[in-house]
XYZ file of C-alpha atoms in Angstrom:
390
model
C 135.178 60.468 82.267
C 134.173 63.897 83.880
C 135.110 64.467 87.846
C 132.175 64.603 89.599
C 131.579 67.692 91.716
C 130.233 66.512 95.229
C 129.180 69.839 97.647
C 129.874 69.778 101.405
C 125.524 69.499 101.950
C 125.673 66.490 99.837
C 128.791 64.786 101.260
C 127.278 65.166 104.784
C 123.820 64.066 104.056
C 123.778 60.928 105.324
C 121.775 60.249 108.742
C 123.113 61.547 112.024
C 123.087 58.488 114.421
C 121.469 58.918 117.479
C 123.339 59.998 120.682
C 123.377 56.846 122.905
C 123.461 57.049 126.905
C 126.693 56.708 128.478
C 127.315 53.503 130.619
C 127.267 54.241 134.277
C 129.893 51.628 134.989
C 133.412 51.747 133.351
C 135.265 48.369 132.795
C 136.786 48.169 135.887
C 133.478 49.433 138.048
C 131.772 46.595 135.933
C 134.140 44.264 137.332
C 133.376 45.222 140.540
C 129.880 44.910 140.206
C 130.363 41.158 138.889
C 132.198 40.663 142.127
C 129.519 41.897 144.310
C 126.764 39.809 142.397
C 129.041 36.775 142.521
C 129.454 37.536 146.471
C 126.022 37.632 147.332
C 125.313 34.580 145.116
C 127.887 32.481 147.311
C 126.061 33.281 150.111
C 124.208 30.896 152.425
C 120.872 32.775 151.567
C 117.689 30.603 151.182
C 115.404 32.956 149.152
C 115.706 35.511 146.745
C 114.456 37.926 148.761
C 117.253 37.540 151.173
C 119.735 37.522 147.886
C 118.215 40.789 146.745
C 118.090 42.929 150.127
C 122.060 41.190 150.478
C 122.968 43.218 147.429
C 121.950 46.383 148.876
C 123.373 45.610 152.282
C 126.738 44.222 151.000
C 127.663 47.161 148.712
C 126.792 49.718 151.604
C 128.990 47.877 154.043
C 131.598 47.175 151.463
C 133.839 50.082 153.110
C 133.341 49.739 156.653
C 131.769 46.660 157.408
C 128.363 48.212 158.035
C 125.668 48.785 155.865
C 123.041 51.303 156.708
C 119.486 50.486 155.744
C 115.914 52.069 156.426
C 112.716 50.682 156.430
C 112.138 52.707 153.314
C 114.958 51.218 151.401
C 113.145 47.751 152.396
C 109.714 48.678 151.217
C 111.115 50.074 148.134
C 112.669 46.591 147.313
C 109.031 45.434 147.046
C 110.247 41.734 148.359
C 107.593 39.080 149.092
C 108.396 38.812 152.669
C 110.727 41.478 154.364
C 110.695 39.413 157.771
C 111.751 36.447 156.237
C 114.781 37.884 153.738
C 115.780 39.846 157.562
C 116.057 36.727 159.039
C 117.993 34.658 156.306
C 120.432 37.610 156.430
C 120.923 36.762 160.231
C 120.841 33.373 159.824
C 123.997 33.844 157.213
C 125.794 35.347 160.308
C 125.037 39.228 159.658
C 123.979 41.356 162.612
C 120.621 43.363 162.425
C 120.826 45.307 165.581
C 117.322 46.651 165.624
C 113.990 46.676 164.327
C 114.279 46.885 160.354
C 110.885 46.321 158.868
C 108.431 46.992 161.622
C 110.526 50.132 163.145
C 110.537 53.575 162.435
C 110.877 53.562 158.706
C 113.264 56.714 158.377
C 115.652 55.164 161.041
C 118.821 53.632 159.433
C 119.807 50.322 161.046
C 123.428 49.524 160.883
C 123.808 45.979 159.788
C 127.067 44.534 160.438
C 128.522 42.321 157.833
C 131.429 40.493 159.462
C 133.411 39.560 156.232
C 133.335 43.404 155.373
C 135.021 44.367 158.598
C 138.206 42.371 157.707
C 141.663 44.122 156.816
C 142.861 41.198 154.988
C 140.973 38.691 152.891
C 138.002 40.947 152.486
C 135.615 39.905 149.845
C 134.782 43.226 148.353
C 138.031 45.334 148.535
C 136.879 48.553 146.508
C 137.782 52.045 146.403
C 135.113 54.690 147.843
C 134.283 55.821 143.964
C 134.012 52.551 142.850
C 131.769 51.619 145.496
C 129.602 54.506 145.002
C 129.147 54.007 141.495
C 128.240 50.478 141.648
C 125.621 51.452 144.603
C 124.392 53.819 142.114
C 124.257 51.485 139.311
C 122.775 48.884 141.176
C 119.556 51.023 142.524
C 119.414 52.306 138.974
C 119.263 48.631 137.240
C 116.255 47.586 140.343
C 114.120 50.369 139.120
C 114.792 50.488 135.223
C 111.244 50.923 133.821
C 111.031 47.609 132.026
C 111.444 45.714 135.540
C 110.515 48.422 137.832
C 107.301 46.645 139.426
C 108.517 43.063 138.405
C 109.115 40.490 141.078
C 112.454 40.320 142.929
C 113.456 37.233 141.318
C 113.013 39.283 137.889
C 115.053 42.358 139.260
C 117.733 40.517 140.924
C 118.173 38.518 137.315
C 118.362 41.630 135.539
C 121.158 42.957 137.803
C 122.806 39.697 136.955
C 122.157 40.033 133.026
C 123.224 43.495 132.983
C 126.386 43.045 134.653
C 127.452 40.614 132.325
C 126.843 42.091 129.046
C 129.363 43.505 127.210
C 129.826 47.226 125.557
C 127.914 45.942 122.937
C 125.002 44.588 124.991
C 125.877 40.867 124.496
C 126.155 38.487 126.941
C 125.815 35.086 128.000
C 123.674 33.892 131.256
C 126.286 33.349 133.943
C 126.346 30.278 135.749
C 126.061 31.954 139.303
C 122.410 33.114 138.553
C 120.239 31.756 141.526
C 118.281 29.254 140.136
C 114.636 31.317 141.172
C 116.284 33.931 138.602
C 117.151 31.392 135.942
C 113.453 30.997 135.842
C 112.675 34.521 135.662
C 114.963 35.203 132.541
C 112.284 34.826 129.834
C 110.087 37.303 131.670
C 112.916 40.019 130.914
C 112.602 39.308 127.404
C 108.964 39.682 127.688
C 109.323 43.110 129.358
C 111.499 44.209 126.755
C 114.805 44.607 129.353
C 116.207 42.065 126.559
C 116.097 42.664 123.039
C 117.023 38.955 122.315
C 117.250 35.776 124.242
C 118.267 32.460 122.703
C 119.265 29.553 125.008
C 121.922 31.120 127.343
C 122.938 33.871 125.236
C 120.890 37.048 125.260
C 121.138 40.965 124.230
C 119.970 43.742 126.262
C 117.524 46.135 124.872
C 119.356 49.448 123.610
C 116.885 51.413 126.017
C 118.975 50.142 129.118
C 122.024 50.094 127.167
C 123.499 52.442 130.163
C 123.438 49.285 132.818
C 126.005 47.094 130.815
C 128.514 45.891 133.014
C 130.911 45.751 130.165
C 131.930 42.446 130.291
C 135.203 41.171 128.925
C 136.884 37.774 128.813
C 139.638 36.914 130.700
C 141.743 36.616 127.168
C 140.215 40.238 125.962
C 141.821 41.725 129.476
C 145.128 40.197 128.791
C 145.089 41.638 125.286
C 143.926 44.964 126.222
C 146.650 44.808 128.643
C 149.176 43.397 126.120
C 148.218 46.626 123.766
C 148.599 49.107 126.448
C 151.825 48.061 127.687
C 153.234 48.402 123.791
C 152.064 52.008 123.851
C 155.051 54.270 123.373
C 155.749 56.766 126.055
C 153.479 59.475 126.630
C 153.692 62.512 124.111
C 154.417 66.024 125.198
C 151.444 68.487 125.889
C 150.806 70.728 123.116
C 151.178 73.151 125.091
C 154.931 72.145 126.008
C 156.170 72.693 122.278
C 157.552 76.070 122.234
C 157.622 77.891 118.879
C 160.938 77.866 118.567
C 160.881 73.920 118.811
C 158.332 73.920 115.997
C 160.149 76.179 113.532
C 163.310 74.206 114.189
C 161.332 70.982 113.044
C 159.615 72.569 110.138
C 163.060 74.035 108.945
C 164.209 70.497 108.462
C 161.344 69.350 106.219
C 161.235 68.955 102.532
C 159.273 71.946 100.741
C 156.523 69.856 99.692
C 155.815 68.760 103.304
C 156.467 72.379 104.561
C 153.747 73.667 102.133
C 151.317 71.103 103.578
C 152.024 72.007 107.206
C 151.461 75.618 106.890
C 148.555 74.935 104.889
C 147.282 73.266 107.870
C 148.745 75.619 110.202
C 147.106 78.555 108.610
C 143.781 77.300 107.527
C 141.367 80.031 108.108
C 138.514 77.197 108.751
C 139.975 75.125 111.142
C 142.195 77.523 113.150
C 144.011 75.271 115.231
C 146.261 76.052 117.726
C 149.947 75.909 117.067
C 150.301 73.472 119.691
C 147.785 70.617 118.024
C 149.362 71.172 114.630
C 152.895 70.704 115.935
C 151.995 67.851 118.245
C 150.149 65.614 115.200
C 153.106 66.529 113.029
C 156.030 66.204 114.952
C 154.581 63.110 117.200
C 152.683 60.914 114.583
C 150.829 58.282 116.772
C 152.422 54.438 116.804
C 150.514 51.803 114.966
C 149.284 49.955 117.637
C 147.125 46.497 117.061
C 143.540 47.126 117.692
C 142.287 45.461 120.808
C 139.352 42.422 120.290
C 136.734 44.828 121.322
C 137.427 47.113 118.782
C 137.362 44.731 116.164
C 133.785 43.469 117.435
C 132.481 47.154 117.730
C 133.593 47.467 114.188
C 131.449 44.181 112.868
C 128.790 45.781 114.224
C 129.040 49.482 112.963
C 130.335 48.329 109.640
C 126.904 46.381 108.833
C 125.008 49.668 109.477
C 127.110 51.869 107.095
C 127.409 49.788 103.862
C 128.339 53.359 101.835
C 131.024 54.556 104.171
C 133.563 54.213 101.539
C 131.827 56.542 98.902
C 130.442 58.917 101.591
C 134.101 58.895 102.971
C 135.884 59.524 99.653
C 133.144 62.398 98.617
C 133.441 64.345 102.140
C 137.334 64.295 101.683
C 137.045 65.868 98.280
C 134.877 68.384 99.281
C 136.918 69.031 102.497
C 140.004 69.603 100.726
C 138.283 71.673 97.965
C 137.503 74.179 100.964
C 140.369 73.832 103.168
C 143.409 73.354 100.905
C 144.012 70.045 102.911
C 142.470 66.681 104.016
C 140.328 66.270 106.791
C 141.737 64.639 110.114
C 140.421 61.475 111.157
C 137.997 63.289 113.695
C 136.993 65.548 111.187
C 136.068 63.155 108.628
C 134.061 61.272 111.448
C 132.242 64.352 112.595
C 131.484 65.733 108.894
C 129.337 62.377 108.596
C 127.824 62.212 111.665
C 129.769 59.009 112.895
C 129.999 59.205 116.653
C 132.589 56.995 117.501
C 135.272 56.268 120.274
C 138.560 57.417 119.511
C 140.047 53.804 119.165
C 136.932 52.698 116.759
C 137.449 56.030 114.589
C 140.938 55.010 113.901
C 140.163 51.485 112.864
C 137.373 52.539 110.779
C 139.597 54.998 108.875
C 142.107 52.434 108.709
C 139.676 50.128 107.067
C 138.439 52.764 104.204
C 141.917 53.354 103.543
C 142.770 49.476 102.968
C 139.419 49.279 100.897
C 140.899 52.290 98.571
C 138.082 54.578 98.928
C 140.565 56.773 100.692
C 144.332 57.220 100.717
C 146.780 59.093 102.648
C 150.370 59.971 102.687
C 151.158 57.902 106.328
C 152.041 59.340 108.758
C 151.623 62.539 107.819
C 148.502 63.943 109.198
C 145.657 65.704 107.127
C 146.592 64.120 103.765
C 143.180 62.263 103.444
C 141.954 62.127 99.835
C 139.741 59.991 97.562
C 141.716 56.502 96.826
C 141.599 54.651 93.603
C 138.210 52.896 94.067
C 136.538 56.092 94.766
C 138.202 57.586 91.592
C 136.825 54.933 89.615
C 133.764 56.050 90.881
C 133.864 59.601 90.001
C 135.191 61.090 93.395
C 138.504 62.648 92.495
C 140.550 65.858 93.180
C 141.245 68.296 90.631
C 144.583 66.616 89.247
C 143.847 63.215 90.160
C 143.534 60.529 87.452
C 139.988 59.428 87.028
C 139.919 55.518 86.420
C 137.141 54.089 84.663
C 134.793 51.686 86.603
C 136.085 48.298 87.597
């Protein structure tokens, strides 16, 4: 069976996935956002207006015990009864020293939150950067286009559901959600803030993906901590590897490996810095188990890429024909338009290798090439045996 010749243009003709907006919060900042909402949900406040205003005041008071709020800020919340909201805060023990609703709208009023002034037992012990990011996230969430003009109950529900969404946009309605907000959840689906709502489970609409709090279960957090603890010591910076050390390492390799090393090192198309090549060969990455979040992300990605195996094998064959060596994991995914995180990228390539569409000489880098299944489908390198279809 003749070998199939596949050009670089053909190999990379798969549709390019859209660039998704970055998350506003890191995993740790998402935990802080949920802590803020949990704190407010536990306050003795009788109205959604008071709870919504408390979110704004509490995050501003988290560092010093006093949250500065102007009348303009209150008006932007579109509360149904601003006076009642302020009275509710005062009834909970918060000190409002001056007119907030009817006074000068541009003069800030410093609302004192006694619990936030503690040196020990602080309900929201946040660093300066985290406080600022969570405050910005809360503002962006409450003015998101689908809910910008909605009632306070709907917008407060949006804050809770966004904060409790995973990186894959899935979530379960938290038990702490105020009852008035729970009744408003269907409106979030009707307005397009949620893409799906089924019982207590939901999925954020991709348009508000950036608001997800990247929720993780305690088990996932423990697993990620275990994986992090199992990682090997940090590798040296590429700039710290001297030419003498690199030459000494190469002199101890086999002739075949040295030819491969020099093909990568002197590739006129890749033009890698010496340090990068040296680090990849001298310090191959350890085989670390994938976190559960990576497995979940792969399952979602896999469904949308049924032809990942043939596409990867075709690109690897075309790349090697042009460069004289195989692509790195990053070069493979970039060539196919797969915009993936580093951890997910590694898992994707490992799966394609396991499926025999690709093979490599692990742990030697830049050795990806068509595997046995690819060869059976006519995707092969010169000199590779082409097997008949299974």
